[in-house]
Structure formats: C-alpha cells, structure tokens
Amino acid sequence: MVAAFRRPVAVLTLLVCCLGGPAAAELAAHGGPVRAVAADRSGRVALSGGFDYNVILWDLANREPLRQFVGHDAAVNAVAIRPGAHQGLSLGDDGVLILWDLDGGEELRRLEAHRGKAVALALAPDGRRALTGGWDRTIRLWDLDAEQPLRATWQIEFNVNCLAVSPDGGIAAAGDHDGGITIRRIADGVVLGQLLGHDFAVNGLAFSPDGSTLASASIDQSVRLWDVATRRETGHLEGHESPVLSLAISADGRHLASGDAAGFVNFWDLAGRRLLWQAAAHDGAVWGLGFAAEGEILLSAGSDEVLRLWSADDGMEIDRAPGNGRMARAGTGAGAEADENRRGAELFRKCQVCHTVTADGGNRAGPTLYRVFGRRAGSVPGYPYSAALRDSDIVWTRETVAELFAIGPENLTPGSKMPLQRLPSEADRDILIDYLVRITGAPGDE
C-alpha cells in the first residue's frame, strides 16, 4: 500500500489511497526495483531498466509495455533514448553498454564498457556521443556510430555515481562516491574545475537547458545548484529528510524534481527556488526520474517495482488512459471469483511482457505459456533456453510453479535466464496459478 500526499508549501494535504492492488497509473512489468527511466520529449514512450536485468519500452498513452529487451547479466542501472534514432541505451552492473533498436527489439551494439558495476550514463545532445561511468573509477567517451566506438578513457580518484552533459555538448559533469563533482571539457578531457560542497556521495546531476546551472543531488539529503561558469554554489534546496538518489530538470528549465530513499518526490520551481509540491511516490527508494511531454509529465521509478506518472502542474498521479485495461477485462465471474480474476490479471501483468498464453502467441523474451501445465521445462520448440532449463527434469505443475514464485528462479533453476522475481504471498501465488490454469489451456483443450 502506498500512501500518497501532495504538499504545496503553504498547505499540507494528505491523501491516503487504499486500492487493494496496483494504482491505476502504475506501470508494472519489472520483477524487481526499477533503477532508471528515460522518456522522449513527445511523451509517447519511455524506457526503463531494473534490478531484474530487464529493459522495457513503454507506451505512455496506454500505460502498457511495448517491448522487453533481454541482454544484461546483472541489474540495469541507467537508460537513455537517442533523439530521433528510435534507439535506446542501457548500462548495467555487468559493465556492459547495449545499444538497442527500439522498433525491432534487436541488440545493435554490445560494448564492454567497464570492469564491473557501471551506474552512470549520459548522452550528448547530438545523440551520437555517450559518456559512461563505473565503479572501476573510469569515465569513458563513446562514438556510438563509429566502427571503433571508444574515444577516450578518463581515470578519476573515486567511484563514478552519475554523469551529465551540457546542452551544447562541450562539458561533462561527473559526481563521485566521495561527494565531489568534476567539470571536464569533452573535446580533450581537460578538467576545468571541482565543485565541492556535498558531505557525502553525489547521486544525481542535471544541467539547466541554457547550460548556466548544474543541479546536484546527494546522500547528504540536499539538492545544490551551481553556476557552471564560476563553479560556485548558488542555491541549496532543502526539503528531503533522507538521501537524495535521483534528479531531473524539465526541458523548459522551469522545474526540478528530486527523489529520495524514503520514497518521496519533491517538485521545485527552479527560478524561485520554491518547493511546489511533494508526493509520497513509492513504497521505497525513488531511483530514477524523467520528464516527458515537454515537462508536463514527470515519471518516477521506484524500488517497489513500478513506474508512476505525475502531473507537473499539481503533483497528482495521472490515471490510466480511458479505455485501457485489457487485463482487467479477463474476469467474467461475479463476487469473489471476479475479484480473484482481477487480482490474477494484475499479478500476471509482469509476466505478459515476456510470455504469451494463446496457441498462436508464439515466443517472446520467454517461451509461450500456452499449455504450460504438464509440460517439461525447457521443451518449447524453437526457444533458445539456457542449459539450466534445457537439461532440467522439472515438469511444470501447480506445485512447481508455486515453488518457482516462492523461492525464485535463481534458486529453483540456478543459471537460467529467468528474471529474478518472487511472490512472497501464498494467497497471491494461489490466485496467480488459478488464473494461469484458466488462460493457458489444459493439455488436450482446443
């Protein structure tokens, strides 16, 4: 349950919503904390990356997942959308940077970017150059269209937590684990200065659209504003009571959003340095923020496994688009049976990104679940199973599916490609399995 409230500076308004399931505006398909989100300015699509190793493309108008991208071997920490190219980028704990075709779903380039955990990604305005940063204490510059994409490697003293590129593409800012911010000229890598003021690690950076101001977010619970030309602090935004983990500035430069470890999003008037509203956005940390629709919509990504959409005008959560809700139509019974159908559909929403359930659905990122009960694991023709499933003697029954969601695929089928997700509630597991039995068809059914 998420208690949501909006707090204009002068008035505190508490709105507690008891929905008995996911909120209408939730974008739920990840099987773990959502670590990053990026949207195009049109507000049509967004890209998210999660702890479940997955990257998902979303249709924001219908609040539905369009496509899942499977290629990382560890948590995905950063994502970006290349302007005008129908391509996306993802960076993960495996140190890999992947360039994706957002239309076709193919992996276009796979770059071994860092040795181990990589968390920082920033695109230059031209969409061709990208910067990545990792806990190997390096920043790397890439030309995504070149045959030899790696252009430069810059060594720094501490782990890199976040990166930002100025609107003119000339300057890079890097926030590190020790609380420092380094300003560097991209053309030759020359360090132009250090911004010192945070007491602990810097987790988020964003330039204003005119490039004159840099905003930073830190574990020290503060958001600070810096004059890029003079390297001096010009503002200190106070309003968080826990570490600030994420940051975004709207395309028009009017607003700044910041998210913290307690699940709150603060929304600021950047020019006036005023807190406009605050929302209890997630049940847990807010790992990512991004603006869409020219700043009219704010997206937040949380450790509660969902993304949410917020109106920049008033901080109210945006409801699902009218007429949407294909999963809600699955229940046809009455009373308790209808409620269980709805709950089963909600629980299955994460699964449907990877799996179809009909005879003509075919395979997606995961094999079809059509007639899954009674089938031996790893046996669907044409699907590229991992050896762990291909050689398994598991038969999918109510009991084995329940065990899968109780202990997680990493324990039931270690070494498989299945996303890391569990369903701790026995009642929810029973509802989901009942729902799967109904929609996947029993052996011999036509």
Coordinates of C-alpha atoms in Angstrom, one line a residue:
M1 CA 0.0 0.0 0.0
V2 CA 1.3 3.4 -0.9
A3 CA 0.1 6.4 1.0
A4 CA 0.3 9.4 -1.4
F5 CA 0.3 13.0 -0.5
R6 CA 0.8 16.3 -2.2
R7 CA 2.2 19.2 -0.2
P8 CA 2.1 22.8 -1.6
V9 CA 4.5 24.9 0.5
A10 CA 1.8 26.6 2.5
V11 CA -0.8 23.8 2.9
L12 CA -0.4 20.2 3.8
T13 CA -2.9 17.9 2.1
L14 CA -2.9 14.2 3.0
L15 CA -4.4 11.7 0.5
V16 CA -4.3 8.1 1.6
C17 CA -5.4 5.7 -1.1
C18 CA -6.5 2.2 -0.3
L19 CA -6.8 0.5 -3.7
G20 CA -6.3 -3.2 -2.8
G21 CA -4.0 -3.6 -5.7
P22 CA -1.7 -1.6 -8.0
A23 CA -2.7 2.0 -8.5
A24 CA -4.3 2.8 -11.9
A25 CA -1.4 4.8 -13.0
E26 CA 1.3 2.3 -12.2
L27 CA 3.5 0.9 -15.0
A28 CA 4.2 -2.6 -13.7
A29 CA 6.2 -5.2 -15.6
H30 CA 9.6 -5.3 -13.9
G31 CA 10.3 -8.2 -11.5
G32 CA 12.3 -6.1 -9.1
P33 CA 13.3 -2.5 -8.2
V34 CA 13.2 -0.1 -11.2
R35 CA 16.5 1.6 -11.2
A36 CA 16.2 4.1 -14.2
V37 CA 13.8 5.7 -16.5
A38 CA 14.1 8.0 -19.6
A39 CA 11.4 9.4 -21.8
D40 CA 11.3 11.1 -25.1
R41 CA 10.1 14.7 -25.1
S42 CA 7.0 13.9 -27.0
G43 CA 5.7 11.9 -24.1
R44 CA 4.8 8.9 -26.3
V45 CA 7.3 6.4 -25.0
A46 CA 9.7 5.8 -22.1
L47 CA 12.5 3.3 -21.4
S48 CA 13.1 1.7 -18.0
G49 CA 15.8 -0.5 -16.5
G50 CA 15.5 -2.7 -13.5
F51 CA 17.1 -4.9 -10.9
D52 CA 15.6 -7.9 -12.8
Y53 CA 18.2 -7.4 -15.6
N54 CA 15.5 -6.2 -18.0
V55 CA 14.9 -3.1 -20.1
I56 CA 11.3 -2.3 -21.0
L57 CA 9.9 0.2 -23.6
W58 CA 6.6 1.7 -22.5
D59 CA 3.6 3.2 -24.4
L60 CA 2.9 6.1 -22.1
A61 CA -0.5 6.9 -23.7
N62 CA -1.9 3.5 -22.9
R63 CA 0.3 2.8 -19.9
E64 CA 1.4 -0.6 -21.4
P65 CA 4.7 -2.3 -22.1
L66 CA 5.5 -2.4 -25.8
R67 CA 8.7 -4.5 -25.8
Q68 CA 11.2 -6.1 -23.4
F69 CA 14.9 -6.2 -24.1
V70 CA 16.9 -9.0 -22.6
G71 CA 20.7 -8.9 -22.8
H72 CA 22.2 -7.9 -19.5
D73 CA 23.6 -10.4 -17.0
A74 CA 23.0 -8.1 -14.0
A75 CA 20.9 -5.2 -12.8
V76 CA 20.3 -2.4 -15.2
N77 CA 21.3 1.0 -13.6
A78 CA 20.9 3.5 -16.4
V79 CA 19.0 4.0 -19.7
A80 CA 18.7 6.7 -22.4
I81 CA 16.8 7.3 -25.6
R82 CA 18.8 8.6 -28.6
P83 CA 16.9 11.6 -30.1
G84 CA 15.4 10.9 -33.5
A85 CA 17.0 7.5 -33.9
H86 CA 14.5 5.0 -32.5
Q87 CA 17.3 3.6 -30.5
G88 CA 17.9 3.2 -26.7
L89 CA 20.9 2.6 -24.5
S90 CA 21.2 0.6 -21.3
L91 CA 24.1 0.2 -18.8
G92 CA 24.3 -2.4 -16.0
D93 CA 26.1 -4.0 -13.1
D94 CA 27.7 -6.3 -15.7
G95 CA 29.7 -3.3 -17.0
V96 CA 28.0 -3.7 -20.4
L97 CA 26.6 -0.8 -22.5
I98 CA 24.0 -2.0 -25.0
L99 CA 22.5 -0.1 -28.0
W100 CA 19.0 -1.3 -28.8
D101 CA 16.7 -1.0 -31.8
L102 CA 13.5 0.2 -30.1
D103 CA 11.4 -0.7 -33.1
G104 CA 12.6 -4.2 -33.8
G105 CA 14.0 -5.1 -30.4
E106 CA 17.4 -6.2 -31.7
E107 CA 20.7 -5.6 -29.9
L108 CA 22.6 -3.3 -32.3
R109 CA 25.9 -3.0 -30.3
R110 CA 27.3 -4.6 -27.2
L111 CA 30.2 -2.7 -25.6
E112 CA 32.3 -3.9 -22.7
A113 CA 32.2 -0.5 -21.1
H114 CA 33.6 -1.1 -17.6
R115 CA 35.1 -3.7 -15.3
G116 CA 32.2 -4.5 -13.0
K117 CA 29.5 -2.2 -11.7
A118 CA 28.6 0.6 -14.1
V119 CA 25.9 3.1 -13.0
A120 CA 26.3 6.4 -14.9
L121 CA 25.2 7.2 -18.5
A122 CA 24.7 10.5 -20.3
L123 CA 24.1 11.3 -23.9
A124 CA 25.4 14.3 -25.7
P125 CA 22.7 16.4 -27.4
D126 CA 23.7 15.1 -30.9
G127 CA 22.8 11.6 -29.7
R128 CA 26.0 10.2 -31.2
R129 CA 28.3 10.6 -28.3
A130 CA 27.7 8.9 -24.9
L131 CA 29.6 9.0 -21.6
T132 CA 29.6 6.1 -19.2
G133 CA 30.9 5.9 -15.6
G134 CA 31.6 3.0 -13.3
W135 CA 32.9 1.8 -10.0
D136 CA 36.2 0.9 -11.7
R137 CA 36.8 4.7 -11.3
T138 CA 36.8 5.5 -15.0
I139 CA 34.7 7.7 -17.3
R140 CA 34.6 6.6 -20.9
L141 CA 33.6 8.5 -24.0
W142 CA 31.9 6.6 -26.9
D143 CA 31.1 7.4 -30.5
L144 CA 28.1 5.1 -31.0
D145 CA 28.2 5.2 -34.8
A146 CA 31.9 4.7 -35.2
E147 CA 33.5 1.4 -36.1
Q148 CA 35.8 1.8 -33.1
P149 CA 33.4 3.4 -30.6
L150 CA 35.7 4.0 -27.6
R151 CA 37.1 7.5 -28.0
A152 CA 38.6 8.3 -24.5
T153 CA 39.1 6.9 -21.0
W154 CA 39.5 9.2 -18.1
Q155 CA 40.7 7.9 -14.7
I156 CA 39.3 9.5 -11.6
E157 CA 40.0 9.1 -7.9
F158 CA 36.6 7.7 -6.7
N159 CA 33.8 5.6 -8.0
V160 CA 31.6 7.4 -10.5
N161 CA 27.9 7.6 -9.5
C162 CA 26.4 10.0 -12.1
L163 CA 27.1 12.0 -15.2
A164 CA 25.6 14.9 -17.1
V165 CA 26.5 16.6 -20.4
S166 CA 25.9 20.3 -21.0
P167 CA 23.3 21.3 -23.6
D168 CA 26.0 22.4 -26.1
G169 CA 27.8 19.1 -25.8
G170 CA 31.0 20.7 -24.7
I171 CA 31.2 19.9 -20.9
A172 CA 30.7 16.8 -18.8
A173 CA 30.0 16.8 -15.1
A174 CA 30.7 13.7 -13.0
G175 CA 29.5 13.1 -9.4
D176 CA 31.5 10.7 -7.3
H177 CA 31.3 8.5 -4.2
D178 CA 33.2 11.0 -2.1
G179 CA 30.9 13.9 -2.7
G180 CA 32.9 15.7 -5.3
I181 CA 31.8 16.9 -8.8
T182 CA 34.3 17.2 -11.6
I183 CA 33.7 19.5 -14.6
R184 CA 35.6 18.4 -17.7
R185 CA 35.9 19.6 -21.3
I186 CA 34.8 16.7 -23.5
A187 CA 36.9 17.5 -26.5
D188 CA 40.2 16.9 -24.8
G189 CA 39.3 15.6 -21.3
V190 CA 40.9 18.6 -19.6
V191 CA 39.5 19.1 -16.0
L192 CA 38.1 22.6 -15.7
G193 CA 37.3 22.6 -12.1
Q194 CA 35.8 20.8 -9.0
L195 CA 32.6 21.6 -7.2
L196 CA 32.9 20.9 -3.5
G197 CA 30.1 21.3 -1.1
H198 CA 28.4 17.9 -0.6
D199 CA 29.3 16.0 2.5
F200 CA 28.6 12.5 1.0
A201 CA 28.2 10.8 -2.3
V202 CA 26.6 12.6 -5.3
N203 CA 23.9 10.5 -6.9
G204 CA 22.3 12.8 -9.5
L205 CA 23.3 15.6 -11.9
A206 CA 21.4 17.7 -14.4
F207 CA 22.2 20.8 -16.4
S208 CA 19.6 23.6 -17.0
P209 CA 18.6 23.9 -20.7
D210 CA 20.7 27.0 -21.1
G211 CA 23.8 25.3 -19.6
S212 CA 24.3 28.0 -17.0
T213 CA 23.2 26.0 -14.0
L214 CA 24.1 22.5 -12.8
A215 CA 22.0 20.8 -10.1
S216 CA 23.3 18.0 -7.9
A217 CA 21.7 15.5 -5.5
S218 CA 23.5 13.8 -2.6
I219 CA 23.3 11.3 0.2
D220 CA 23.6 14.3 2.5
Q221 CA 19.9 14.9 1.9
S222 CA 20.5 18.1 -0.2
V223 CA 20.0 19.4 -3.7
R224 CA 22.5 22.1 -4.6
L225 CA 22.7 24.5 -7.6
W226 CA 25.9 25.6 -9.1
D227 CA 27.0 28.4 -11.5
V228 CA 28.8 26.5 -14.3
A229 CA 30.9 29.4 -15.4
T230 CA 32.2 30.4 -11.9
R231 CA 32.0 27.0 -10.3
R232 CA 30.3 28.5 -7.3
E233 CA 27.2 27.3 -5.4
T234 CA 24.2 29.5 -6.0
G235 CA 21.5 27.6 -4.1
H236 CA 20.7 24.9 -1.6
L237 CA 17.3 23.3 -1.8
E238 CA 16.2 21.8 1.5
G239 CA 13.2 19.6 1.8
H240 CA 14.3 16.0 1.9
E241 CA 14.8 14.0 5.1
S242 CA 16.6 11.1 3.6
P243 CA 19.4 10.6 1.0
V244 CA 18.5 12.1 -2.4
L245 CA 19.0 9.5 -5.1
S246 CA 17.6 11.0 -8.3
L247 CA 17.3 14.3 -10.1
A248 CA 15.8 15.7 -13.3
I249 CA 15.2 19.2 -14.8
S250 CA 12.4 19.9 -17.3
A251 CA 13.1 20.7 -20.9
D252 CA 11.9 24.3 -20.4
G253 CA 14.1 24.8 -17.4
R254 CA 11.2 25.8 -15.1
H255 CA 11.1 22.8 -12.8
L256 CA 13.4 20.5 -11.0
A257 CA 12.4 17.1 -9.5
S258 CA 14.3 15.2 -6.9
G259 CA 13.6 11.8 -5.4
D260 CA 14.8 10.3 -2.1
A261 CA 15.5 7.0 -0.3
A262 CA 12.2 7.2 1.7
G263 CA 10.1 7.3 -1.5
F264 CA 9.3 11.0 -1.7
V265 CA 9.5 13.2 -4.8
N266 CA 10.0 16.9 -4.4
F267 CA 9.0 19.2 -7.2
W268 CA 10.6 22.7 -7.3
D269 CA 10.2 26.0 -9.1
L270 CA 13.8 26.3 -10.2
A271 CA 13.9 30.0 -10.7
G272 CA 12.3 30.9 -7.4
R273 CA 13.9 28.0 -5.5
R274 CA 10.5 27.1 -4.1
L275 CA 9.1 23.7 -3.3
L276 CA 5.8 23.5 -5.2
W277 CA 4.7 20.0 -4.1
Q278 CA 5.8 16.8 -2.6
A279 CA 4.5 13.3 -3.2
A280 CA 5.0 10.0 -1.4
A281 CA 5.6 8.4 -4.7
H282 CA 6.9 5.0 -3.9
D283 CA 7.0 2.4 -1.2
G284 CA 10.8 2.6 -1.0
A285 CA 13.6 4.5 -2.8
V286 CA 13.0 6.6 -5.8
W287 CA 15.9 5.5 -8.1
G288 CA 15.0 7.4 -11.3
L289 CA 13.2 10.4 -12.5
G290 CA 12.5 11.8 -16.0
F291 CA 10.3 14.4 -17.7
A292 CA 8.1 13.8 -20.7
A293 CA 5.8 15.8 -22.9
E294 CA 8.0 18.9 -22.8
G295 CA 7.9 18.8 -19.0
E296 CA 4.2 18.4 -18.4
I297 CA 4.6 14.8 -17.1
L298 CA 7.1 13.5 -14.6
L299 CA 8.0 9.8 -14.4
S300 CA 9.3 8.2 -11.3
A301 CA 10.9 4.8 -10.9
G302 CA 10.9 3.0 -7.5
S303 CA 12.2 0.1 -5.5
D304 CA 8.5 -1.1 -5.3
E305 CA 8.9 -2.4 -8.8
V306 CA 6.8 0.1 -10.6
L307 CA 6.9 3.4 -12.5
R308 CA 4.4 6.2 -11.9
L309 CA 3.3 9.3 -13.8
W310 CA 2.7 12.7 -12.2
S311 CA 1.2 15.9 -13.4
A312 CA 3.8 18.7 -13.2
D313 CA 1.0 21.2 -12.6
D314 CA -0.3 19.9 -9.3
G315 CA 1.6 16.8 -8.4
M316 CA -1.4 14.5 -8.8
E317 CA -0.8 11.0 -10.0
I318 CA -2.1 10.6 -13.6
D319 CA -4.7 8.0 -14.0
R320 CA -4.7 5.3 -16.7
A321 CA -5.8 6.3 -20.1
P322 CA -9.6 5.9 -20.7
G323 CA -10.5 2.6 -22.2
N324 CA -7.2 1.0 -21.2
G325 CA -7.1 -2.1 -19.0
R326 CA -7.1 -5.2 -21.2
M327 CA -6.1 -7.3 -18.2
A328 CA -8.9 -6.0 -16.1
R329 CA -11.3 -7.5 -18.7
A330 CA -10.1 -11.0 -18.0
G331 CA -12.6 -11.6 -15.1
T332 CA -16.1 -12.5 -16.1
G333 CA -17.5 -14.0 -12.9
A334 CA -19.2 -12.3 -10.0
G335 CA -18.3 -11.5 -6.4
A336 CA -15.2 -13.2 -5.1
E337 CA -14.5 -15.0 -8.3
A338 CA -14.4 -11.7 -10.3
D339 CA -12.2 -10.2 -7.6
E340 CA -9.7 -13.1 -7.9
N341 CA -9.8 -12.8 -11.7
R342 CA -8.9 -9.1 -11.5
R343 CA -6.1 -9.8 -8.9
G344 CA -4.8 -12.7 -11.1
A345 CA -4.7 -10.4 -14.1
E346 CA -2.8 -7.8 -12.1
L347 CA -0.3 -10.3 -10.9
F348 CA 0.2 -11.7 -14.4
R349 CA 0.9 -8.2 -15.8
K350 CA 4.6 -8.6 -15.2
C351 CA 4.7 -12.0 -16.9
Q352 CA 2.9 -10.9 -20.0
V353 CA 5.9 -8.8 -21.1
C354 CA 7.9 -12.0 -21.7
H355 CA 5.2 -14.6 -22.3
T356 CA 2.1 -15.2 -24.5
V357 CA -0.6 -17.6 -23.4
T358 CA -2.5 -18.4 -26.6
A359 CA -2.0 -21.1 -29.3
D360 CA -0.9 -18.5 -31.9
G361 CA 1.0 -16.2 -29.5
G362 CA 4.5 -17.7 -30.0
N363 CA 7.6 -17.0 -28.1
R364 CA 8.8 -13.6 -26.8
A365 CA 11.7 -12.9 -24.5
G366 CA 10.4 -16.0 -22.7
P367 CA 8.7 -19.1 -24.2
T368 CA 5.0 -19.3 -24.7
L369 CA 3.0 -20.4 -21.6
Y370 CA 0.3 -22.0 -23.8
R371 CA -0.4 -25.4 -22.2
V372 CA 2.4 -24.9 -19.8
F373 CA 0.9 -27.1 -17.1
G374 CA 2.1 -30.7 -17.6
R375 CA 5.0 -29.6 -19.8
R376 CA 8.6 -30.4 -19.1
A377 CA 10.7 -27.3 -18.5
G378 CA 12.9 -26.3 -21.5
S379 CA 10.9 -28.1 -24.1
V380 CA 9.2 -25.5 -26.3
P381 CA 10.5 -25.9 -29.8
G382 CA 12.5 -23.0 -31.2
Y383 CA 13.2 -21.2 -27.9
P384 CA 16.9 -20.6 -27.0
Y385 CA 16.8 -22.0 -23.5
S386 CA 19.8 -21.8 -21.1
A387 CA 21.4 -25.1 -20.3
A388 CA 19.9 -24.9 -16.8
L389 CA 16.4 -25.2 -18.2
R390 CA 17.2 -27.3 -21.3
D391 CA 18.7 -30.0 -19.1
S392 CA 16.2 -29.8 -16.3
D393 CA 13.9 -32.6 -15.3
I394 CA 11.3 -30.2 -13.9
V395 CA 7.7 -30.6 -15.0
W396 CA 5.5 -27.5 -14.7
T397 CA 2.6 -28.3 -12.3
R398 CA 0.7 -26.2 -9.8
E399 CA 3.3 -27.3 -7.2
T400 CA 6.4 -26.5 -9.2
V401 CA 5.1 -23.1 -10.4
A402 CA 4.2 -22.2 -6.8
E403 CA 7.8 -23.2 -5.7
L404 CA 9.2 -21.1 -8.6
F405 CA 7.5 -18.0 -7.3
A406 CA 8.1 -18.8 -3.6
I407 CA 11.9 -19.2 -3.8
G408 CA 12.7 -17.5 -7.1
P409 CA 14.1 -18.9 -10.3
E410 CA 17.7 -18.2 -9.1
N411 CA 17.1 -21.0 -6.5
L412 CA 14.8 -23.3 -8.4
T413 CA 16.7 -23.2 -11.7
P414 CA 20.1 -21.7 -10.9
G415 CA 21.8 -20.5 -14.1
S416 CA 18.7 -19.8 -16.0
K417 CA 17.8 -16.5 -17.8
M418 CA 14.5 -16.1 -16.0
P419 CA 14.1 -12.7 -14.3
L420 CA 14.8 -12.5 -10.6
Q421 CA 11.3 -12.2 -9.1
R422 CA 9.3 -13.8 -6.3
L423 CA 5.8 -13.7 -5.0
P424 CA 6.0 -14.0 -1.2
S425 CA 2.3 -14.1 -0.5
E426 CA 0.9 -17.7 -0.6
A427 CA -2.6 -16.3 -1.3
D428 CA -1.3 -14.3 -4.3
R429 CA 0.6 -17.4 -5.6
D430 CA -2.6 -19.4 -5.5
I431 CA -4.6 -16.7 -7.2
L432 CA -2.0 -16.3 -10.0
I433 CA -1.7 -20.1 -10.6
D434 CA -5.6 -20.4 -10.8
Y435 CA -5.5 -17.6 -13.3
L436 CA -2.7 -19.2 -15.3
V437 CA -4.6 -22.5 -15.4
R438 CA -7.6 -20.7 -16.9
I439 CA -5.9 -18.7 -19.5
T440 CA -3.1 -21.0 -20.7
G441 CA -5.3 -24.0 -21.6
A442 CA -5.0 -27.5 -20.3
P443 CA -3.4 -30.3 -22.3
G444 CA -5.9 -31.6 -24.9
D445 CA -8.0 -28.4 -24.9
E446 CA -8.7 -26.8 -28.3

